[in-house]
Short mmCIF file of C-alpha atoms in Angstrom, two decimals:
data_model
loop_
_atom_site.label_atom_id
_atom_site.label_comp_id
_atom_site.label_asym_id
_atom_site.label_seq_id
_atom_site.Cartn_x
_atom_site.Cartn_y
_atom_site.Cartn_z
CA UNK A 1 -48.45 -48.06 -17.36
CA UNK A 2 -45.52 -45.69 -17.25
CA UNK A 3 -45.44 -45.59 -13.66
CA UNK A 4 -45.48 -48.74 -12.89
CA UNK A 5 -42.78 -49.38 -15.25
CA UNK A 6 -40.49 -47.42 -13.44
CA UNK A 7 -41.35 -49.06 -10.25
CA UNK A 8 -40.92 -52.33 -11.58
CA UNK A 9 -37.44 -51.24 -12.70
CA UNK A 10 -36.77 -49.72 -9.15
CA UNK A 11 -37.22 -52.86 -7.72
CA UNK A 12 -34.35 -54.42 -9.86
CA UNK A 13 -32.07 -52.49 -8.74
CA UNK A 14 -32.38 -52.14 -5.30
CA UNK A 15 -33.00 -56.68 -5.29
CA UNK A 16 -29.52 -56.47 -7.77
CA UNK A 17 -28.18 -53.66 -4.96
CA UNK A 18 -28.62 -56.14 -1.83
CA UNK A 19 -27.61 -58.79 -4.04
CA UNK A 20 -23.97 -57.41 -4.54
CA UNK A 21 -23.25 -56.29 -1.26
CA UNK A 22 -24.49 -59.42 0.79
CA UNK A 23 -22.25 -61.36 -1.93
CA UNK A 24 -19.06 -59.36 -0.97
CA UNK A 25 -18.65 -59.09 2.54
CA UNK A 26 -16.66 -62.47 3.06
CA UNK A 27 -13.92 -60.85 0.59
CA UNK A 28 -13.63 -57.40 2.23
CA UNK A 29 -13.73 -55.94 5.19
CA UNK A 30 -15.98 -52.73 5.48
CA UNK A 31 -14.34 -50.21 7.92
CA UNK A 32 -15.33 -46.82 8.36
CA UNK A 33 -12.90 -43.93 6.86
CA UNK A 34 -11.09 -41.75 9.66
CA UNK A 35 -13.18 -38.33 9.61
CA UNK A 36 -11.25 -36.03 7.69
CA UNK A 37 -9.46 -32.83 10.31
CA UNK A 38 -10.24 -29.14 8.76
CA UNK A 39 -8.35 -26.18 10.25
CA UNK A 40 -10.73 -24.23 12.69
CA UNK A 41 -8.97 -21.31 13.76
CA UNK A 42 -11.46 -20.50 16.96
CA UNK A 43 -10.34 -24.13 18.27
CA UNK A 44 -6.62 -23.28 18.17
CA UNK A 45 -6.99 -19.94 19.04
CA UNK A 46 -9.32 -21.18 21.83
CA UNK A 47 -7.15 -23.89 22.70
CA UNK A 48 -4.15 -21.19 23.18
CA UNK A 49 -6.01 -18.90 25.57
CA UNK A 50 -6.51 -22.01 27.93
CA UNK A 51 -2.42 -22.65 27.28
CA UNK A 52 -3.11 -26.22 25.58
CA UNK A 53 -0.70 -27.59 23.47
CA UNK A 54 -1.94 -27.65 20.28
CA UNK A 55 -0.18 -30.23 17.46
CA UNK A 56 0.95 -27.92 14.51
CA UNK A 57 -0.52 -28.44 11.19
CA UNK A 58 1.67 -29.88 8.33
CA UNK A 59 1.46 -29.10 4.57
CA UNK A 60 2.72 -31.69 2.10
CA UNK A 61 2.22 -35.46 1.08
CA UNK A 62 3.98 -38.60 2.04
CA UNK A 63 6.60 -39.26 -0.13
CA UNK A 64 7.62 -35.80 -0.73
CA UNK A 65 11.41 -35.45 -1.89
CA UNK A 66 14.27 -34.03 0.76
CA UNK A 67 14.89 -31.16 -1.64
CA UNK A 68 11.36 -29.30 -1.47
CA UNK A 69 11.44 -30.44 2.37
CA UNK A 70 14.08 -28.10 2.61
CA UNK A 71 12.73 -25.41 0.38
CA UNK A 72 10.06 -25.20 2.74
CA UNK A 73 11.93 -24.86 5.94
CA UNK A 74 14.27 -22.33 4.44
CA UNK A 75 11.34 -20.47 3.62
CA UNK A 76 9.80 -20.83 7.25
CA UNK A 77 12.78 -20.04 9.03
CA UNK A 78 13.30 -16.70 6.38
CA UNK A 79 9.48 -16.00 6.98
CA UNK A 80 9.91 -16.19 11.06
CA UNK A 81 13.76 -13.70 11.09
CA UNK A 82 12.32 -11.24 8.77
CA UNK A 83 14.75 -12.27 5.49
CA UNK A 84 15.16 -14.40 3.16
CA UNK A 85 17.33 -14.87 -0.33
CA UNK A 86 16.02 -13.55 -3.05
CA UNK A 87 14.30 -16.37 -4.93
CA UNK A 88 12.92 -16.92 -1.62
CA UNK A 89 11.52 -13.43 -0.38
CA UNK A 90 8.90 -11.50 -2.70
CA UNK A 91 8.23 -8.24 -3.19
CA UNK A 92 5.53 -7.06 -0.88
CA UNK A 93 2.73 -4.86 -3.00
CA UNK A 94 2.16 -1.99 -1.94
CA UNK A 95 2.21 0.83 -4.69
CA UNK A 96 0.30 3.58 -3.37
CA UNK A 97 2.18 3.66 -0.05
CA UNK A 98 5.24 4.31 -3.14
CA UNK A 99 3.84 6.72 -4.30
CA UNK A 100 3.12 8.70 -0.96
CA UNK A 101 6.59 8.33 -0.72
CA UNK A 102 7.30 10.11 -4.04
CA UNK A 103 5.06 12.87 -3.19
CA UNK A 104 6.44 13.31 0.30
CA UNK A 105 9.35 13.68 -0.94
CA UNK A 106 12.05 16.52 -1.93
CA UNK A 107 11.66 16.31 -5.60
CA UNK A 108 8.90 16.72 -8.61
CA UNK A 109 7.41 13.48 -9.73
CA UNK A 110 7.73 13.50 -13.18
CA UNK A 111 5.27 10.75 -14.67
CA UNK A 112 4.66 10.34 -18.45
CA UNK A 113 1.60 8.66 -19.40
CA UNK A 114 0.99 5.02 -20.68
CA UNK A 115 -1.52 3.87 -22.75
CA UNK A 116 -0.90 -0.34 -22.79
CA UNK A 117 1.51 -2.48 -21.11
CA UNK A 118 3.97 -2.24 -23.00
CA UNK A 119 4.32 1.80 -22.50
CA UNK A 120 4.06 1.13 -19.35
CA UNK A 121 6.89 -1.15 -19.19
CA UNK A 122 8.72 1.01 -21.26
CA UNK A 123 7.98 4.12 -18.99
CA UNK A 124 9.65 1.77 -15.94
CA UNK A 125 12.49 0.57 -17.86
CA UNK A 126 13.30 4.43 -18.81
CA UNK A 127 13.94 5.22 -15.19
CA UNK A 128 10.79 7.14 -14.28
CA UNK A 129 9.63 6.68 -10.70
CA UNK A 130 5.43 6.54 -11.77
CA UNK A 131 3.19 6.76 -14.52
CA UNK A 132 -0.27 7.64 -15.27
CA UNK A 133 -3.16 5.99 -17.36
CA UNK A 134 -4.26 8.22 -19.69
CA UNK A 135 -7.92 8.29 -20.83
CA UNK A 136 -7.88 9.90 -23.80
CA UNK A 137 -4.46 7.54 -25.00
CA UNK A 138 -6.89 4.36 -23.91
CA UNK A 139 -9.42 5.62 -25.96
CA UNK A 140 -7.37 6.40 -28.64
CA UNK A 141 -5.57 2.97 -28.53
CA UNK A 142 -7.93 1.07 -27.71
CA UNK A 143 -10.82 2.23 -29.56
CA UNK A 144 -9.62 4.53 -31.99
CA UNK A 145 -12.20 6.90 -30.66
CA UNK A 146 -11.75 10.40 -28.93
CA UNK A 147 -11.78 11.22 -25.59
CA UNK A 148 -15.09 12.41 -25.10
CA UNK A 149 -16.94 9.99 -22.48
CA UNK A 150 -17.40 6.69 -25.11
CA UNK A 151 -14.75 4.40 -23.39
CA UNK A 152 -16.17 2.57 -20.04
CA UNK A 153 -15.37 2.24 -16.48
CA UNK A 154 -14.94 -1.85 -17.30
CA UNK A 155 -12.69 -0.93 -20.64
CA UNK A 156 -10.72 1.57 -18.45
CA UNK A 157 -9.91 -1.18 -15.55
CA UNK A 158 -9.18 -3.75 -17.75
CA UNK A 159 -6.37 -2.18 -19.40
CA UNK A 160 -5.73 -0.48 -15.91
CA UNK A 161 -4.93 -3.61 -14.45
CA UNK A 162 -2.52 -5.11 -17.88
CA UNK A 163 -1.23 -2.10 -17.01
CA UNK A 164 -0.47 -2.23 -13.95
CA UNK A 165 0.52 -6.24 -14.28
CA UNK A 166 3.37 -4.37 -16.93
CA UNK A 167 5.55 -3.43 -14.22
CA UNK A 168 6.95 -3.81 -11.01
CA UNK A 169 4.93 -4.56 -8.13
CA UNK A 170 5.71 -1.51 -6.30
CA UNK A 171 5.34 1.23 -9.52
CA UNK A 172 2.84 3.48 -8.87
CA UNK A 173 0.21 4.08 -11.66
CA UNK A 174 -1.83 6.50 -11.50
CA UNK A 175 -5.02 5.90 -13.28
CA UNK A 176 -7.32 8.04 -14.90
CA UNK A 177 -11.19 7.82 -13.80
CA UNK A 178 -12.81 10.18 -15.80
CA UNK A 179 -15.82 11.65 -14.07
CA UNK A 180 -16.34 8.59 -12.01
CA UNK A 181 -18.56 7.15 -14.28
CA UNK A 182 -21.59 8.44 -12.86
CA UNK A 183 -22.71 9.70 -9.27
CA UNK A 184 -21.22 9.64 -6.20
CA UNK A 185 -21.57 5.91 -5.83
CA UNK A 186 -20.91 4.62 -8.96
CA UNK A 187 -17.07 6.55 -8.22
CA UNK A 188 -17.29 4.67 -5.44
CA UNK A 189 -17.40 1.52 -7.00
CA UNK A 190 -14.62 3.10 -9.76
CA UNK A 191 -12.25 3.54 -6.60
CA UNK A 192 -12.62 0.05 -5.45
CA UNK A 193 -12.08 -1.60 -9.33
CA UNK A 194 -9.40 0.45 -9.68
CA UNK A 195 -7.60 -0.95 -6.27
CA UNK A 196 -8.12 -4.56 -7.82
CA UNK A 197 -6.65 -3.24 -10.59
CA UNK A 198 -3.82 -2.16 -8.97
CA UNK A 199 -3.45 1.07 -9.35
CA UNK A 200 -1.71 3.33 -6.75
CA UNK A 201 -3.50 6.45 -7.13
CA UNK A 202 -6.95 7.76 -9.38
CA UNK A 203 -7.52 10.42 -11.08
CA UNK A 204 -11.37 12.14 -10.72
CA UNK A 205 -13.12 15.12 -12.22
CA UNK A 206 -16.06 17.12 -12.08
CA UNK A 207 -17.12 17.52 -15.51
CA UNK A 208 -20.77 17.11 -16.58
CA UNK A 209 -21.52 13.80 -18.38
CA UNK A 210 -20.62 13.27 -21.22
CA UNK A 211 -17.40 14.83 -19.94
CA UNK A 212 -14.51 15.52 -22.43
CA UNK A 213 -10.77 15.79 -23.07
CA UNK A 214 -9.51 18.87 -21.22
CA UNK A 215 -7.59 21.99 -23.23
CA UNK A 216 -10.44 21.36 -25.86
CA UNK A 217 -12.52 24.58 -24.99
CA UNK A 218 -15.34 25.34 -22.46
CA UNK A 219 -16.42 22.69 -20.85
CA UNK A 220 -19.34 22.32 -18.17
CA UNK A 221 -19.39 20.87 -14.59
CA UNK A 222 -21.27 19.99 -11.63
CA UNK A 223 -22.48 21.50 -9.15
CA UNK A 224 -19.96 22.06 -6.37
CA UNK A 225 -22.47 20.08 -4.40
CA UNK A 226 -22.43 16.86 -6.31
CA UNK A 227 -18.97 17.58 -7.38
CA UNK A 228 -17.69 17.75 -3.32
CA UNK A 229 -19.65 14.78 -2.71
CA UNK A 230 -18.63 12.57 -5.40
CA UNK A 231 -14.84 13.40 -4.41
CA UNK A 232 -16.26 12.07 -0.45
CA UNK A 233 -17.55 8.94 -2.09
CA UNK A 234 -14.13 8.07 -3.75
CA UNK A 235 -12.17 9.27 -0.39
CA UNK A 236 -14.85 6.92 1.56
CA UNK A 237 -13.87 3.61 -0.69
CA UNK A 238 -9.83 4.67 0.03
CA UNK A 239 -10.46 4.49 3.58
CA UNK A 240 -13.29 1.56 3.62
CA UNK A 241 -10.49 -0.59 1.61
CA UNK A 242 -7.81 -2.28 3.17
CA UNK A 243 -5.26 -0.49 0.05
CA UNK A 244 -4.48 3.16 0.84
CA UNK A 245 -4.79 4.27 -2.86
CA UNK A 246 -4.15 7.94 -3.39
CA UNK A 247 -6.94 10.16 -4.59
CA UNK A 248 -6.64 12.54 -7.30
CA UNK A 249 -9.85 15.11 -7.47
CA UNK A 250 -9.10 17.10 -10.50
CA UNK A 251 -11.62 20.47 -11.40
CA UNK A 252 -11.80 21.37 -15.03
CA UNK A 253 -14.28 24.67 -14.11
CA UNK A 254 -11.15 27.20 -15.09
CA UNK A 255 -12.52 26.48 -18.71
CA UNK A 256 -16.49 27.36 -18.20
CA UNK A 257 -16.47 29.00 -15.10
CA UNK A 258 -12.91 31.09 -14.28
CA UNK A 259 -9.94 30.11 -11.95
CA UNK A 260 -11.67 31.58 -8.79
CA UNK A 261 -14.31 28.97 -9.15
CA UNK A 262 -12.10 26.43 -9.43
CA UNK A 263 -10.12 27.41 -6.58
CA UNK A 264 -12.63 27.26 -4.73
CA UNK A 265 -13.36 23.65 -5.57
CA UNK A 266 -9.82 22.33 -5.02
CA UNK A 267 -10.50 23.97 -2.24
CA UNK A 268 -13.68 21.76 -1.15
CA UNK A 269 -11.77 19.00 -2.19
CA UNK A 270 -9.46 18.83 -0.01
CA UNK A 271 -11.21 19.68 3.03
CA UNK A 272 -13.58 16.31 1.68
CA UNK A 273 -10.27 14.58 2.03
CA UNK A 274 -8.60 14.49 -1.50
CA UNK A 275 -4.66 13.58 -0.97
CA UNK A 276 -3.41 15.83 -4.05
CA UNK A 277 -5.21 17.82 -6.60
CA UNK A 278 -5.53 19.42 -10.13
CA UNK A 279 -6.82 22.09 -11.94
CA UNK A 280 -7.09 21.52 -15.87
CA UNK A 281 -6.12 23.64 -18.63
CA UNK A 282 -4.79 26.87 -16.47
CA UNK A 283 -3.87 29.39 -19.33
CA UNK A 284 -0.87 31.14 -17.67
CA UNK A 285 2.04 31.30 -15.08
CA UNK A 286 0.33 33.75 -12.96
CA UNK A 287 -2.69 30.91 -12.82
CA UNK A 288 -0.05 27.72 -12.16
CA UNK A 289 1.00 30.32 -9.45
CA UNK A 290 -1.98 31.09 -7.29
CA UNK A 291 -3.38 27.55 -7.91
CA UNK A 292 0.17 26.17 -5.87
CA UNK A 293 -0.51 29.11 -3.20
CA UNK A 294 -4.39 28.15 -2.78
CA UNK A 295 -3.56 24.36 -1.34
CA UNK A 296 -0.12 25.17 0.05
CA UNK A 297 -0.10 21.80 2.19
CA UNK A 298 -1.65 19.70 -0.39
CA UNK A 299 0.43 17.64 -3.39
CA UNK A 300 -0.57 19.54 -6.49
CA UNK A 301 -0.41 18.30 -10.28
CA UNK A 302 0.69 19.64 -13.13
CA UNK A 303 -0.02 19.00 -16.64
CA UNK A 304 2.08 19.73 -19.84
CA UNK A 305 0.58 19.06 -22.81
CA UNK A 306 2.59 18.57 -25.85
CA UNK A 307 1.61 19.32 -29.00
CA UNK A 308 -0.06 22.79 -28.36
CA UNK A 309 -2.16 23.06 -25.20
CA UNK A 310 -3.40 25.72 -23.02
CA UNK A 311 -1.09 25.41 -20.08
CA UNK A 312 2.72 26.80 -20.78
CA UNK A 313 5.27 24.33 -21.05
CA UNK A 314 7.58 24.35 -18.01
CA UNK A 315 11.29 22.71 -16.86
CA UNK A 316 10.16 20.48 -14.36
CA UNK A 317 12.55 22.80 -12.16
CA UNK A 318 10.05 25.37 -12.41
CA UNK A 319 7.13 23.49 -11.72
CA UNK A 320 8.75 22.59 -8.33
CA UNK A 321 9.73 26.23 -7.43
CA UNK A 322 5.92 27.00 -8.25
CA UNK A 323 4.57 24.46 -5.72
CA UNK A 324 4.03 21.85 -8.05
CA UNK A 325 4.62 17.93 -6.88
CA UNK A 326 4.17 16.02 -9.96
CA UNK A 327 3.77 16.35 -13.37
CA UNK A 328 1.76 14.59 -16.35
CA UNK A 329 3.26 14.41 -19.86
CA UNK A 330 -0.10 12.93 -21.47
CA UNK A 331 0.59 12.45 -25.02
CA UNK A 332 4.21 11.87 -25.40
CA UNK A 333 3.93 7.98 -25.93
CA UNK A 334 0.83 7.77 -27.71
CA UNK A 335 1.77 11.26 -29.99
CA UNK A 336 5.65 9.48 -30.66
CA UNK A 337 4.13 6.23 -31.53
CA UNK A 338 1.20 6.99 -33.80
CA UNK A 339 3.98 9.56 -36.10
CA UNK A 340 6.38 6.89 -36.42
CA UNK A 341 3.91 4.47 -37.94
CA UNK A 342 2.54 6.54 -39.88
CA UNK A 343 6.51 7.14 -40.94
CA UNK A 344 6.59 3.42 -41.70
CA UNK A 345 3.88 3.15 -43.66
CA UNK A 346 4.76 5.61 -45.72
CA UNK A 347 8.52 3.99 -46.29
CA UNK A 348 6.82 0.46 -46.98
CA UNK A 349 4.55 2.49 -49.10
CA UNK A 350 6.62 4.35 -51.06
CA UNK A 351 9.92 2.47 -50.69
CA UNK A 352 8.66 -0.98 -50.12
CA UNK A 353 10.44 -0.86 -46.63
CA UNK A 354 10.55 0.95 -43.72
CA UNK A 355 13.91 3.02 -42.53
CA UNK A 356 15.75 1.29 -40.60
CA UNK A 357 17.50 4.27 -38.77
CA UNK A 358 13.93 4.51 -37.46
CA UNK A 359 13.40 0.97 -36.00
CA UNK A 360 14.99 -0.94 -33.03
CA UNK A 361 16.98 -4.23 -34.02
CA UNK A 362 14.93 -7.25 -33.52
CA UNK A 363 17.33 -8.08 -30.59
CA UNK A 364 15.84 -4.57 -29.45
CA UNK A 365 12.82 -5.37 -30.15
CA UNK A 366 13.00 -8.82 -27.59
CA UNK A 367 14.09 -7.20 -25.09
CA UNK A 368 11.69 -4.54 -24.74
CA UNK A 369 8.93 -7.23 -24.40
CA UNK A 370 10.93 -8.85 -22.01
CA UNK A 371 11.72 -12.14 -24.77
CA UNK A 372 15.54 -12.12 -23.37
CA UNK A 373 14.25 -11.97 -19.29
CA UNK A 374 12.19 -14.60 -20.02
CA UNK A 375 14.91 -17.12 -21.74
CA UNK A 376 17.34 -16.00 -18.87
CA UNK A 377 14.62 -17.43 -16.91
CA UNK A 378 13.65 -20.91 -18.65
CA UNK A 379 16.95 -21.79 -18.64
CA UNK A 380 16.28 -22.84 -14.50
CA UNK A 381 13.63 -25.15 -15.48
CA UNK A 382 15.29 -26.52 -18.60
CA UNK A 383 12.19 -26.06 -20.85
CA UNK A 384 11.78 -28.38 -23.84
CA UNK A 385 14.66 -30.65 -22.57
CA UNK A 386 11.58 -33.58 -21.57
CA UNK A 387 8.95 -32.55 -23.50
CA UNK A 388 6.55 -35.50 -24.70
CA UNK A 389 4.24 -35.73 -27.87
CA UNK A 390 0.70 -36.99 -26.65
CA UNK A 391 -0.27 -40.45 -27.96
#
């Protein structure tokens, strides 16, 4: 009965179908659409080996005013001589190759360490030439939670790439990667995240999982094996990508297994194609020293870690006269920032209001978010001066 309901009702439709269109065709005049052109690029390019003159394609829609019609050959004819103005030209991206040119440079890199955007921005608008992502300040931040292997890869590249978004396109951050987040191809896949992130250079070591914060006592490693090979996974996704990110390969086996040992892997390192390298937590001068004269043609970091680490404190100066060609400051934004509100709370506590001596002026305050850039800007589009309440 069902079934032959439905047929029943099928025929309806199709009689009510034929009915319509047989009823219509003195008022209009079926013709068949133009088939719509797409771009093949193996025509043209086919088309220009045999020397054919091939119509150029145009972008836009009829009707289009004189004013962007201009805008657009401005733009072309800027594109084709290799200028432009400035609202007209952008920025090409291209961080990492700015941060080769740091560290082929004369001078130290000195690079404090962000933790969010906004110490990133604030890093930049200092007058610092690169930062790094820390791990441990992410965790902290983000998590509240130490640095001991609980944050993720996905955690770490999503605040890589705020990060990174923070500042100007061709700022080199340098982002911390942990162990890799597994085995030689799950750094792999870290060094490809992180380029979508946009970071210019990574940061990998060769601690055992779950790895931990370094300058926090011994702590144990790979193999040199898997450690060698995981730093040749990460090199293999730099050169597989079409971004020429700079790779870090850090060894923290000074703490567990002595500084010839992990000489010996920075060593291995570079010779598996790491661009600059890092030993954690050396304990003296005489250790900065021989770790600068093991990889004499290599970029080497440094580390200074305020607050009461293992490594001494050094002028930057120094560092450079040692061999060094960069240098981390890891906790200075996170360290600064967590004192002073716990300053504040204690003046709205205790006072009912914070010290002012100890705050930035709203004004301040604006601008450090970028409130004032962004007002600057809206005034070009006139915003609010046509806005409509829906019906």
């Amino acid at each position: 009965g069902t079934h032959k309901h439905h047929h029943k009702h099928h025929q309806m439709f199709f009689s009510v179908s034929h009915h319509l269109l047989s009823t219509t065709t003195d008022s209009f005049s079926f013709r068949p659409s133009k088939p719509r052109v797409r771009f093949d690029g193996r025509l043209h390019a086919a088309a220009a080996r045999d020397k054919k003159t091939v119509t150029p394609l145009r972008y836009g829609f009829p009707g289009e005013n004189q004013h962007h019609q201009q805008r657009r050959k401005e733009r072309t004819t800027a594109r084709a001589a290799g200028g432009g103005s400035a609202q007209t030209k952008k920025e090409k991206k291209d961080p990492a190759r700015a941060l080769r040119t740091l560290l082929n440079g004369p001078a130290i890199v000195q690079a404090p360490c962000a933790h969010d955007a906004l110490s990133a921005r604030l890093i930049e608008r200092a007058g610092f030439s690169a930062a790094f992502m820390s791990g441990f300040c992410v965790s902290a931040s983000h998590l509240a939670l130490p640095d001991v292997g609980l944050i993720s890869y996905a955690e770490m590249q999503d605040v890589g790439g705020r990060i990174c978004d923070a500042v100007s396109p061709n700022f080199p951050i340098i982002g911390d990667a942990d162990d890799g987040y597994g085995n030689a191809m799950s750094a792999k896949r870290t060094v490809e995240g992180y380029i979508k992130a946009g970071f210019a250079g990574i940061l990998i070591e060769d601690q055992m999982a779950p790895k931990r914060c370094g300058h926090t006592g011994p702590r144990p490693v790979c193999d040199r094996e898997t450690s060698v090979a995981r730093v040749r996974a990460a090199c293999d996704a730099r050169d597989e990508s079409l971004e020429d990110i700079v790779v870090f390969a850090r060894s923290d086996a000074r703490s567990s297994m002595g500084l010839d040992e992990a000489l010996e892997r920075v060593k291995a390192y570079v010779d598996a194609g790491a661009d600059a390298v890092f030993i954690d937590a050396l304990q003296s001068k005489e250790e900065m020293q021989r770790f600068c004269d093991a990889c004499p043609d290599t970029p080497k970091m440094a580390n200074m870690l305020e607050g009461g680490g293992m490594t001494p404190i050094c002028q930057p100066r120094e560092l450079h006269a040692m061999g060094f060609k960069i240098v981390a400051y890891p906790l200075s934004m996170l360290a600064v920032s967590v004192k002073a509100m716990e300053t504040a709370l204690q003046g709205i506590m205790f006072e009912g209001y914070p010290d002012e001596e100890l705050l930035p002026t709203f004004e301040e305050l604006k601008d450090a978010v970028g409130m004032n850039e962004y007002l600057e800007e809206s005034r070009r589009y006139k915003l609010g001066s046509s806005s409509r309440t829906p019906a």
